[in-house]
Amino acid sequence: MTIPLLDYPLSSQNQRVKGFEVPGDEVAKIYTLQNLPQGTEVDEIVWACYRQIFNEQQIIAFNRQVNLESQLKNGQITVRDFIRGLLLSDSFRRLNYDTNSNYRFVEICIQRVFRSLPIHN
């Protein structure tokens, strides 16, 4: 004799179960170009990338990468390529690599790109 299946709605008390979580302010907004955002949404993505890669004091008009921004807005590059371009830019090298030791530079890159602290042995 088999046990019959019960038909009931899915619910969970555990907020860590994927798909049942209720995101709040503590959850970071994930920016993507999958749904092809328009106008100001692309500008928000650009500034979110700048805030992530550059320090607060380093975000000035001189350090903007206008060519990369234009390519991103036209859909020629992805957000990943845009961030890669920011990391390889002359201003990032000048402000971060040239002024810090190699160990500190690696730590800065891990903090800003992966948003986590490096593990020290």
Short mmCIF file of C-alpha atoms in Angstrom, two decimals:
data_model
loop_
_atom_site.label_atom_id
_atom_site.label_comp_id
_atom_site.label_asym_id
_atom_site.label_seq_id
_atom_site.Cartn_x
_atom_site.Cartn_y
_atom_site.Cartn_z
CA MET A 1 0.00 0.00 0.00
CA THR A 2 1.47 3.37 -1.02
CA ILE A 3 1.13 6.56 0.93
CA PRO A 4 -0.93 9.15 -0.98
CA LEU A 5 0.68 12.52 -1.78
CA LEU A 6 -0.78 15.52 -0.02
CA ASP A 7 -1.48 18.65 -2.02
CA TYR A 8 -0.50 21.70 0.05
CA PRO A 9 1.12 25.09 -0.63
CA LEU A 10 4.87 25.39 -0.09
CA SER A 11 5.90 27.47 2.91
CA SER A 12 8.87 27.64 5.20
CA GLN A 13 9.69 29.13 8.59
CA ASN A 14 13.37 29.13 7.66
CA GLN A 15 14.35 32.40 5.95
CA ARG A 16 17.55 30.82 4.61
CA VAL A 17 15.65 28.46 2.34
CA LYS A 18 16.26 29.69 -1.18
CA GLY A 19 13.18 31.26 -2.70
CA PHE A 20 11.42 31.92 0.60
CA GLU A 21 13.56 34.78 1.86
CA VAL A 22 12.17 38.26 2.20
CA PRO A 23 14.92 40.70 1.15
CA GLY A 24 15.35 43.81 3.22
CA ASP A 25 17.61 46.85 3.18
CA GLU A 26 20.59 44.72 4.17
CA VAL A 27 20.49 42.86 0.84
CA ALA A 28 22.61 44.57 -1.80
CA LYS A 29 20.91 45.45 -5.07
CA ILE A 30 22.28 43.33 -7.91
CA TYR A 31 22.76 45.35 -11.07
CA THR A 32 22.54 43.60 -14.41
CA LEU A 33 22.05 44.46 -18.06
CA GLN A 34 19.98 41.34 -18.76
CA ASN A 35 16.71 43.23 -19.03
CA LEU A 36 18.35 46.13 -20.92
CA PRO A 37 17.78 49.03 -18.53
CA GLN A 38 17.17 52.47 -19.98
CA GLY A 39 18.55 55.97 -19.24
CA THR A 40 19.05 56.60 -15.56
CA GLU A 41 19.20 52.89 -14.70
CA VAL A 42 22.38 52.54 -16.75
CA ASP A 43 23.77 55.61 -14.99
CA GLU A 44 23.02 53.94 -11.64
CA ILE A 45 24.91 50.85 -12.80
CA VAL A 46 27.88 52.98 -13.88
CA TRP A 47 28.07 54.85 -10.57
CA ALA A 48 27.64 51.62 -8.60
CA CYS A 49 30.68 50.24 -10.46
CA TYR A 50 32.68 53.39 -9.73
CA ARG A 51 31.71 53.25 -6.03
CA GLN A 52 32.75 49.61 -5.84
CA ILE A 53 36.13 49.93 -7.58
CA PHE A 54 37.31 53.40 -6.62
CA ASN A 55 37.62 54.84 -3.14
CA GLU A 56 35.16 57.56 -2.17
CA GLN A 57 37.83 60.24 -2.50
CA GLN A 58 38.94 58.88 -5.89
CA ILE A 59 35.57 59.36 -7.63
CA ILE A 60 36.16 62.62 -9.45
CA ALA A 61 35.47 63.71 -13.02
CA PHE A 62 39.15 63.32 -13.95
CA ASN A 63 39.07 59.58 -13.19
CA ARG A 64 35.95 58.84 -15.24
CA GLN A 65 36.35 56.42 -18.12
CA VAL A 66 34.04 58.03 -20.69
CA ASN A 67 34.87 55.52 -23.45
CA LEU A 68 34.00 52.57 -21.23
CA GLU A 69 30.79 54.25 -20.08
CA SER A 70 29.77 54.87 -23.68
CA GLN A 71 30.45 51.26 -24.66
CA LEU A 72 28.43 50.02 -21.69
CA LYS A 73 25.49 52.29 -22.49
CA ASN A 74 25.50 51.12 -26.11
CA GLY A 75 25.59 47.46 -25.07
CA GLN A 76 28.98 46.78 -26.64
CA ILE A 77 30.48 45.53 -23.35
CA THR A 78 29.06 43.87 -20.26
CA VAL A 79 29.19 45.15 -16.69
CA ARG A 80 31.96 42.63 -16.06
CA ASP A 81 34.01 44.10 -18.92
CA PHE A 82 33.31 47.60 -17.61
CA ILE A 83 34.67 46.69 -14.16
CA ARG A 84 37.66 44.99 -15.79
CA GLY A 85 38.29 48.20 -17.75
CA LEU A 86 38.14 50.26 -14.55
CA LEU A 87 40.64 47.95 -12.87
CA LEU A 88 43.01 48.16 -15.84
CA SER A 89 42.67 51.93 -16.22
CA ASP A 90 45.60 54.28 -15.79
CA SER A 91 43.86 56.19 -13.01
CA PHE A 92 43.29 53.02 -10.94
CA ARG A 93 46.93 52.01 -11.42
CA ARG A 94 48.17 55.48 -10.55
CA LEU A 95 45.97 55.90 -7.46
CA ASN A 96 46.25 52.38 -6.04
CA TYR A 97 49.14 50.37 -7.44
CA ASP A 98 51.78 53.11 -7.57
CA THR A 99 51.03 54.35 -4.05
CA ASN A 100 50.80 51.04 -2.16
CA SER A 101 52.92 47.97 -1.56
CA ASN A 102 52.16 44.83 -3.54
CA TYR A 103 50.55 43.16 -0.51
CA ARG A 104 48.34 46.16 0.19
CA PHE A 105 47.36 46.40 -3.49
CA VAL A 106 46.26 42.75 -3.53
CA GLU A 107 44.25 43.37 -0.37
CA ILE A 108 42.60 46.44 -1.94
CA CYS A 109 41.68 44.49 -5.07
CA ILE A 110 40.18 41.61 -3.08
CA GLN A 111 38.18 44.02 -0.93
CA ARG A 112 36.85 46.05 -3.83
CA VAL A 113 36.28 43.37 -6.45
CA PHE A 114 35.10 40.45 -4.31
CA ARG A 115 33.75 42.52 -1.40
CA SER A 116 35.49 40.33 1.16
CA LEU A 117 38.54 40.48 3.35
CA PRO A 118 41.57 38.36 2.45
CA ILE A 119 42.37 35.41 4.71
CA HIS A 120 45.66 35.90 6.53
CA ASN A 121 47.67 32.90 7.65
#
